[in-house]
Short mmCIF file of C-alpha atoms in Angstrom, two decimals:
data_model
loop_
_atom_site.label_atom_id
_atom_site.label_comp_id
_atom_site.label_asym_id
_atom_site.label_seq_id
_atom_site.Cartn_x
_atom_site.Cartn_y
_atom_site.Cartn_z
CA MET A 1 -0.07 0.05 0.01
CA ASN A 2 1.08 3.58 -0.56
CA PRO A 3 2.93 5.03 2.61
CA LEU A 4 0.73 8.18 2.52
CA LYS A 5 -2.43 6.02 2.21
CA LEU A 6 -1.13 3.83 5.14
CA MET A 7 -0.53 6.91 7.26
CA ILE A 8 -3.92 8.14 6.57
CA CYS A 9 -5.53 4.96 7.21
CA SER A 10 -3.59 4.67 10.60
CA PHE A 11 -4.65 8.15 11.42
CA LEU A 12 -8.23 7.09 10.91
CA LEU A 13 -7.99 3.97 13.27
CA PRO A 14 -9.69 4.44 16.57
CA GLY A 15 -7.36 4.77 19.54
CA ASN A 16 -4.34 5.90 17.33
CA THR A 17 -3.95 9.25 19.02
CA VAL A 18 -0.15 9.69 19.03
CA LEU A 19 -0.11 9.54 15.17
CA ARG A 20 -3.07 11.60 14.88
CA ASN A 21 -1.63 14.47 17.16
CA GLN A 22 1.57 14.34 14.97
CA LEU A 23 -0.30 14.64 11.70
CA LEU A 24 -2.48 17.55 13.16
CA ARG A 25 0.49 19.39 14.05
CA ILE A 26 2.26 19.06 10.50
CA VAL A 27 -1.24 20.24 8.92
CA VAL A 28 -1.30 23.33 11.48
CA LYS A 29 2.26 24.18 10.63
CA PHE A 30 1.58 23.83 6.78
CA LEU A 31 -1.50 25.92 7.04
CA PHE A 32 0.58 28.54 9.05
CA ILE A 33 3.28 28.71 6.42
CA ILE A 34 0.48 29.24 3.68
CA GLN A 35 -1.10 31.97 5.53
CA PHE A 36 2.35 33.82 6.31
CA LEU A 37 3.25 33.57 2.58
CA THR A 38 -0.15 34.89 1.56
CA VAL A 39 0.14 37.90 4.01
CA SER A 40 3.62 38.66 2.70
CA LEU A 41 2.59 38.64 -0.91
CA VAL A 42 -0.27 41.07 -0.08
CA TYR A 43 2.11 43.14 1.98
CA ALA A 44 4.62 43.33 -0.85
CA GLU A 45 1.90 44.32 -3.43
CA ALA A 46 0.57 47.07 -1.04
CA LYS A 47 3.99 48.75 -0.66
CA GLN A 48 4.03 52.33 -1.37
CA THR A 49 7.03 53.54 -3.52
CA ILE A 50 8.65 57.04 -2.79
CA ASN A 51 11.04 57.80 -5.77
CA ILE A 52 13.83 60.23 -5.21
CA ALA A 53 16.21 61.68 -7.80
CA TYR A 54 19.73 62.62 -7.21
CA LEU A 55 21.04 65.56 -9.61
CA ALA A 56 24.59 66.48 -9.95
CA GLN A 57 27.20 67.38 -12.39
CA GLU A 58 30.74 66.19 -12.52
CA GLN A 59 33.36 68.79 -11.39
CA LYS A 60 36.73 69.48 -12.75
CA ALA A 61 39.48 68.85 -10.22
CA PRO A 62 40.95 72.21 -9.19
CA PRO A 63 44.70 72.86 -9.00
CA PRO A 64 45.93 70.80 -6.04
CA LEU A 65 46.85 73.07 -3.04
CA SER A 66 47.99 70.49 -0.80
CA ASN A 67 48.51 66.58 -1.09
CA LEU A 68 46.86 66.36 2.39
CA ASP A 69 43.41 66.96 0.98
CA PRO A 70 42.78 64.99 -2.34
CA PHE A 71 40.05 66.06 -4.52
CA ILE A 72 36.96 63.91 -3.82
CA GLU A 73 34.72 63.57 -7.00
CA ASN A 74 31.68 61.87 -5.26
CA LYS A 75 30.62 64.15 -2.42
CA GLY A 76 27.04 63.88 -1.74
CA VAL A 77 25.80 60.89 -3.63
CA LEU A 78 27.24 58.32 -1.02
CA GLY A 79 25.53 60.19 1.76
CA ALA A 80 22.20 59.87 -0.27
CA GLU A 81 22.78 56.10 -0.76
CA LEU A 82 23.33 55.65 2.94
CA ALA A 83 20.08 57.40 3.70
CA ILE A 84 18.12 55.33 1.29
CA ASP A 85 19.14 52.28 3.31
CA ASP A 86 18.15 53.87 6.60
CA ASN A 87 14.80 54.92 4.98
CA ASN A 88 14.15 51.39 3.79
CA THR A 89 14.93 49.73 7.20
CA THR A 90 11.71 51.90 8.54
CA GLY A 91 9.90 51.22 5.49
CA GLN A 92 9.83 47.45 6.13
CA PHE A 93 7.55 48.03 9.00
CA THR A 94 5.38 50.83 7.38
CA GLY A 95 4.88 49.50 3.91
CA GLN A 96 6.98 51.89 2.05
CA LYS A 97 9.84 51.40 -0.35
CA PHE A 98 12.30 54.21 -1.06
CA VAL A 99 14.19 54.38 -4.36
CA LEU A 100 17.11 56.71 -5.32
CA LYS A 101 17.85 57.35 -8.92
CA LYS A 102 20.94 59.20 -9.88
CA PHE A 103 21.54 61.49 -12.71
CA ILE A 104 25.13 62.72 -13.00
CA VAL A 105 25.61 65.33 -15.78
CA PRO A 106 29.20 64.92 -17.20
CA ILE A 107 31.51 67.93 -17.27
CA GLY A 108 30.12 70.41 -20.07
CA GLY A 109 26.97 68.72 -20.18
CA ASN A 110 23.51 70.42 -20.02
CA VAL A 111 21.98 70.20 -16.67
CA ALA A 112 18.52 71.55 -17.70
CA ASP A 113 18.25 69.16 -20.52
CA GLU A 114 19.03 66.25 -18.18
CA PHE A 115 16.45 67.47 -15.88
CA ASN A 116 13.78 67.97 -18.61
CA LYS A 117 14.45 64.65 -20.14
CA ASN A 118 14.94 62.33 -17.29
CA ILE A 119 13.45 63.91 -14.01
CA ALA A 120 10.50 66.26 -14.95
CA GLY A 121 7.06 64.55 -14.64
CA LYS A 122 8.65 61.36 -13.06
CA PHE A 123 9.93 62.60 -9.67
CA GLN A 124 8.46 64.82 -6.91
CA PHE A 125 11.59 64.85 -4.72
CA VAL A 126 14.99 65.96 -6.01
CA VAL A 127 18.25 66.11 -4.11
CA SER A 128 20.86 68.45 -5.76
CA THR A 129 24.57 69.22 -5.30
CA LEU A 130 24.36 71.91 -8.04
CA PRO A 131 25.89 75.46 -7.60
CA ALA A 132 23.66 78.44 -6.78
CA GLU A 133 23.12 79.70 -10.52
CA GLN A 134 22.36 76.27 -11.58
CA ILE A 135 19.91 75.30 -8.86
CA ILE A 136 17.99 78.55 -9.41
CA GLY A 137 17.84 77.73 -13.11
CA ILE A 138 16.43 74.22 -12.29
CA ALA A 139 14.11 75.60 -9.80
CA ASP A 140 12.50 78.10 -12.22
CA LEU A 141 11.62 75.50 -14.84
CA PRO A 142 7.98 74.92 -15.32
CA ALA A 143 8.33 71.35 -14.32
CA ALA A 144 9.97 72.14 -11.14
CA GLN A 145 6.99 73.86 -9.72
CA GLN A 146 5.60 70.50 -8.83
CA MET A 147 8.41 69.21 -6.75
CA VAL A 148 10.70 69.97 -3.99
CA LEU A 149 14.26 70.40 -4.61
CA PHE A 150 16.68 69.84 -1.79
CA ASP A 151 19.86 72.10 -1.95
CA ALA A 152 22.78 69.93 -0.60
CA PHE A 153 25.53 72.30 -1.75
CA THR A 154 25.03 75.89 -1.66
CA ARG A 155 25.66 78.22 1.46
CA ASP A 156 24.76 81.52 -0.40
CA ASP A 157 22.62 83.99 1.74
CA ALA A 158 21.20 85.38 -1.22
CA LEU A 159 19.27 82.06 -2.02
CA ARG A 160 17.75 82.36 1.43
CA ASN A 161 16.81 85.73 0.98
CA GLU A 162 16.02 87.83 -2.21
CA GLN A 163 16.74 85.10 -4.55
CA CYS A 164 14.85 82.22 -2.56
CA ARG A 165 12.51 80.03 -4.33
CA LYS A 166 9.34 78.39 -2.61
CA ASN A 167 10.30 74.95 -4.21
CA VAL A 168 13.88 74.90 -2.78
CA LEU A 169 14.95 73.67 0.77
CA HIS A 170 18.42 74.34 1.82
CA MET A 171 20.27 71.58 3.79
CA LEU A 172 23.52 73.24 4.54
CA PRO A 173 23.99 76.32 7.06
CA SER A 174 24.41 79.66 5.07
CA ARG A 175 27.31 81.91 5.49
CA ALA A 176 25.30 84.14 7.88
CA MET A 177 24.75 81.14 10.13
CA ARG A 178 28.46 80.00 10.04
CA ALA A 179 29.60 83.68 10.81
CA ASP A 180 26.98 83.94 13.71
CA ALA A 181 28.00 80.67 15.39
CA LEU A 182 31.63 81.85 15.29
CA ALA A 183 30.72 85.28 16.70
CA GLN A 184 28.82 83.69 19.55
CA TYR A 185 31.84 81.76 20.53
CA MET A 186 34.10 84.85 20.31
CA MET A 187 31.66 86.64 22.45
CA LYS A 188 31.80 83.84 25.02
CA LYS A 189 35.57 84.08 25.01
CA ARG A 190 35.54 87.95 25.07
CA TRP A 191 37.60 88.08 21.87
CA THR A 192 35.75 91.08 20.57
CA GLU A 193 38.48 92.76 18.29
CA TRP A 194 38.99 91.36 15.01
CA PHE A 195 41.30 91.58 12.08
CA LEU A 196 39.51 90.55 8.84
CA VAL A 197 41.51 89.16 5.80
CA ILE A 198 39.62 88.77 2.63
CA GLY A 199 40.65 86.54 -0.28
CA PRO A 200 40.51 87.41 -3.98
CA ASN A 201 37.39 85.38 -4.89
CA PRO A 202 33.73 86.29 -5.05
CA GLU A 203 32.77 83.69 -2.54
CA ASP A 204 35.64 85.13 0.00
CA ARG A 205 33.85 88.65 -0.29
CA LEU A 206 30.32 87.00 0.51
CA PHE A 207 31.89 85.44 3.65
CA ALA A 208 33.49 88.63 4.50
CA ASP A 209 30.00 90.33 4.29
CA ALA A 210 28.60 87.68 6.64
CA ILE A 211 31.38 88.29 9.10
CA ARG A 212 30.73 92.05 9.09
CA ARG A 213 27.06 91.51 9.75
CA ALA A 214 27.77 88.99 12.64
CA ALA A 215 30.29 91.60 14.22
CA LYS A 216 27.58 94.27 14.08
CA ARG A 217 25.09 91.93 15.33
CA PHE A 218 27.05 90.70 18.45
CA GLY A 219 28.75 93.93 19.13
CA MET A 220 32.28 92.99 17.97
CA LYS A 221 34.81 95.54 16.51
CA ILE A 222 36.57 94.97 13.17
CA VAL A 223 39.84 96.97 14.00
CA GLU A 224 41.49 96.18 10.59
CA GLU A 225 40.52 94.73 7.34
CA LYS A 226 42.80 93.80 4.56
CA ALA A 227 42.53 91.98 1.13
CA TRP A 228 44.95 89.30 0.28
CA GLU A 229 46.45 90.20 -3.11
CA HIS A 230 49.61 88.09 -3.26
CA THR A 231 49.39 86.17 -6.40
CA TYR A 232 52.46 83.98 -5.74
CA ASP A 233 52.59 80.58 -4.01
CA ALA A 234 52.01 81.30 -0.30
CA ARG A 235 53.77 78.05 0.61
CA ARG A 236 57.16 79.52 -0.40
CA THR A 237 56.70 82.96 1.02
CA ALA A 238 54.41 82.85 4.04
CA GLN A 239 57.18 82.89 6.72
CA SER A 240 58.21 86.35 5.31
CA ASP A 241 54.99 87.86 4.03
CA VAL A 242 52.58 87.01 6.66
CA PRO A 243 54.17 88.98 9.68
CA VAL A 244 54.42 92.10 7.47
CA PHE A 245 50.82 91.50 6.27
CA THR A 246 49.33 91.18 9.63
CA GLN A 247 50.99 94.05 11.39
CA ALA A 248 48.08 96.20 12.57
CA ASP A 249 46.66 97.60 15.78
CA GLU A 250 46.10 95.33 18.68
CA TYR A 251 43.39 92.56 17.95
CA ASP A 252 42.28 89.31 19.57
CA VAL A 253 41.65 86.98 16.58
CA LEU A 254 42.62 86.94 12.98
CA VAL A 255 39.31 86.24 10.97
CA VAL A 256 40.08 84.75 7.46
CA ALA A 257 37.70 84.60 4.47
CA ASP A 258 39.35 82.18 2.10
CA GLU A 259 36.72 79.50 0.91
CA GLN A 260 39.12 77.98 -1.57
CA GLY A 261 41.94 77.67 0.81
CA LEU A 262 44.44 79.61 -1.34
CA PHE A 263 46.42 81.05 1.64
CA GLY A 264 44.54 80.70 4.86
CA GLU A 265 46.34 77.70 6.09
CA TYR A 266 49.48 79.51 6.01
CA LEU A 267 48.41 82.42 8.53
CA ASP A 268 48.59 80.26 11.58
CA TYR A 269 51.62 80.57 13.61
CA ARG A 270 52.89 83.20 11.22
CA THR A 271 51.02 86.33 12.42
CA TRP A 272 52.69 89.29 13.90
CA TYR A 273 51.02 88.91 17.13
CA PRO A 274 50.37 85.50 18.53
CA ARG A 275 46.80 85.24 17.77
CA PRO A 276 44.11 82.46 17.10
CA VAL A 277 42.79 82.19 13.38
CA ILE A 278 39.25 81.60 12.78
CA GLY A 279 36.91 81.66 9.71
CA THR A 280 37.55 79.48 6.74
CA GLN A 281 40.64 78.24 8.43
CA GLY A 282 41.69 77.48 11.93
CA LEU A 283 38.40 77.39 13.87
CA ILE A 284 35.72 76.82 11.27
CA ALA A 285 32.07 76.73 11.62
CA ALA A 286 30.63 73.54 9.62
CA ALA A 287 27.49 71.33 9.16
CA TRP A 288 29.65 68.22 9.79
CA HIS A 289 33.29 67.59 10.63
CA ARG A 290 35.18 64.30 10.97
CA THR A 291 36.11 65.17 14.77
CA HIS A 292 32.28 65.01 15.68
CA GLU A 293 31.59 62.00 17.91
CA GLN A 294 28.79 63.22 20.29
CA TRP A 295 24.86 62.13 20.07
CA GLY A 296 25.50 59.03 18.13
CA ALA A 297 27.70 60.67 15.47
CA VAL A 298 30.34 57.95 15.88
CA GLN A 299 27.76 55.35 14.56
CA ILE A 300 27.23 57.33 11.26
CA GLN A 301 30.77 58.20 10.96
CA ASN A 302 31.85 54.57 11.13
CA ARG A 303 28.88 53.36 8.78
CA PHE A 304 29.98 55.97 6.24
CA LYS A 305 33.42 55.31 6.48
CA GLU A 306 33.02 51.55 6.09
CA GLN A 307 30.82 52.23 2.95
CA ALA A 308 32.75 54.97 1.21
CA GLY A 309 36.48 54.32 2.39
CA ARG A 310 36.79 57.93 3.28
CA TRP A 311 35.33 60.53 5.91
CA MET A 312 31.75 61.94 5.55
CA GLU A 313 32.22 65.53 4.13
CA GLU A 314 29.59 68.22 4.37
CA GLN A 315 27.78 67.48 1.15
CA ASP A 316 27.61 63.99 1.99
CA TYR A 317 25.84 64.85 5.29
CA ALA A 318 23.36 67.51 3.49
CA ALA A 319 22.32 64.71 1.03
CA TYR A 320 21.92 62.27 3.81
CA LEU A 321 19.66 64.77 5.60
CA ALA A 322 17.78 65.50 2.51
CA VAL A 323 16.85 61.90 1.73
CA ARG A 324 16.01 61.16 5.38
CA ALA A 325 14.00 64.19 5.53
CA VAL A 326 11.83 62.77 2.63
CA GLY A 327 11.68 59.42 4.57
CA GLU A 328 10.63 61.10 7.88
CA ALA A 329 7.77 63.05 6.24
CA ALA A 330 6.61 60.06 4.01
CA THR A 331 6.44 57.83 7.17
CA ARG A 332 4.76 60.37 9.28
CA THR A 333 2.06 61.30 6.60
CA LYS A 334 1.98 57.64 5.04
CA SER A 335 2.12 59.31 1.83
CA ASN A 336 4.17 59.59 -1.38
CA GLU A 337 2.37 62.71 -2.69
CA LEU A 338 3.98 66.05 -2.90
CA LYS A 339 1.48 68.14 -0.95
CA PRO A 340 1.23 66.32 2.24
CA VAL A 341 5.05 65.52 2.39
CA LYS A 342 5.91 69.18 1.75
CA ASP A 343 3.30 70.51 4.14
CA TYR A 344 4.79 68.28 6.80
CA LEU A 345 8.32 69.22 6.02
CA LEU A 346 7.58 72.85 6.84
CA SER A 347 5.11 72.18 9.64
CA ASP A 348 6.08 72.55 13.31
CA GLN A 349 5.60 68.78 13.83
CA PHE A 350 8.47 67.95 11.57
CA ALA A 351 11.62 66.95 13.53
CA LEU A 352 14.59 65.30 12.08
CA GLN A 353 17.49 63.70 13.98
CA GLY A 354 20.84 64.98 12.69
CA TYR A 355 23.34 63.57 15.21
CA LYS A 356 24.00 66.86 16.69
CA GLY A 357 21.86 66.87 19.82
CA ASN A 358 18.62 69.21 19.01
CA PRO A 359 16.25 68.01 16.30
CA LEU A 360 16.45 69.71 12.77
CA SER A 361 13.78 71.30 11.24
CA PHE A 362 12.92 73.75 8.32
CA ARG A 363 12.42 77.42 8.65
CA SER A 364 9.03 77.97 6.78
CA TRP A 365 9.93 81.35 5.77
CA ASN A 366 13.03 80.62 3.57
CA GLY A 367 13.43 76.84 3.39
CA GLN A 368 16.57 76.82 5.48
CA LEU A 369 17.20 73.76 7.72
CA ARG A 370 17.73 74.87 11.35
CA GLN A 371 20.63 73.02 12.89
CA PRO A 372 23.37 73.34 15.32
CA ILE A 373 26.73 74.32 13.89
CA LEU A 374 29.95 72.59 14.86
CA LEU A 375 33.03 74.84 15.78
CA ALA A 376 35.95 72.53 14.96
CA ALA A 377 39.69 72.70 14.77
CA PRO A 378 41.57 70.49 12.44
CA ARG A 379 41.68 67.69 14.97
CA SER A 380 39.29 68.53 17.60
CA LEU A 381 35.58 69.62 18.12
CA VAL A 382 35.70 72.91 20.12
CA ALA A 383 32.15 73.83 20.60
CA VAL A 384 28.65 73.55 19.24
CA ALA A 385 26.52 76.61 18.42
CA PRO A 386 24.24 78.01 19.36
CA ILE A 387 26.29 78.61 22.47
CA GLU A 388 24.54 78.59 25.85
CA GLY A 389 23.11 81.79 26.75
CA PHE A 390 22.00 82.99 23.50
CA LEU A 391 17.98 82.81 23.55
CA HIS A 392 15.30 83.19 21.21
CA PRO A 393 11.53 83.17 21.77
CA LYS A 394 10.84 80.15 19.59
CA THR A 395 14.13 78.13 19.57
CA GLU A 396 17.81 79.01 20.03
CA LEU A 397 18.62 77.49 16.78
CA ASP A 398 17.10 80.77 15.05
CA THR A 399 19.94 82.99 16.65
CA LEU A 400 21.89 81.62 13.77
CA GLY A 401 21.54 83.35 10.53
CA TYR A 402 18.52 85.46 9.32
CA ASP A 403 15.59 85.40 11.53
CA GLN A 404 12.02 85.60 10.30
CA SER A 405 11.88 89.41 10.96
CA GLU A 406 15.26 89.87 9.10
CA SER A 407 14.37 87.85 6.06
CA THR A 408 13.73 89.42 2.63
CA CYS A 409 12.50 86.06 1.10
CA LYS A 410 9.07 86.75 -0.35
#
């Protein structure tokens, strides 16, 4: 007789309770497995997909100023990839799937064409590491009016004020926020008299403007201001030129505006007076820094370094926050549609954990991400702004940069 038929007949015989119980347990387990697979299939079919585009353009490597800081080609995108993994970890429990699609325009390519061809009408959330003039150009395109652009690159105050766009959210601190962070710490130390050195590039002049604003705002005095006009290699002549250049009336700190790093690194330890250097070199104000280890930062630092083989840079952190912001808003609203997600991003309920203590949120009036700012030396974290004692009626984070009453964003 067939073994299966023999087992069934034995099962039906009266008094054979042991075999009957064994077979019953097998049937129950089989039915449980069928039910689990059915639920899993239904769950998979019901998953909500949130598509995020990453738009960037390859950059030409600048002339090397130091072998210590090699040019990094892929700033930003690796942070976005790490954030997608984190979003999907949560999405397993919320029935949501997050997909990142990367669009990297080659050097000399047309960013607007790439946007219109591959992003317009297909994505509602776009993370960008484009410079200011390009992000404005993209934001003004008709198709961009039905999406949110996350600016993970610029620090221009104009983009948060007179040139602001309602469809752009800014992830990195502006120059004004960075200058205010430095000024708060200088006020705490009572280093109130500054010597300002300005580099030759437009970005240096913009940072100098932010420094002047912060000095006025916090009652500092700029006792001397000079433009760095030397066109030769500062590495060869710093020892003789810097002492002469920095001769001035007594001052507490030397403030440097040199965003490209052409000369600022060669000022420290060579000034006429033995004074600390702050600004774009020396003690800097940053959204993220390799020395940061508090509030769980070690965990994300190590995860990123394991994935990328290098330290997390500011643009990586900004892109990470942008993708995580979409994930947080989509999770809370249970939606992949533009309006509910954007409304939640700009609401008082939105709170994003950024490994810097205070939760991060967006300023509704100009799209700037509120966040603590790290004050860091090359190999140590010195302080985190806002500095204790600087108060604000809503949040101390709004003591950094342009507050709502100061904003010219319309």
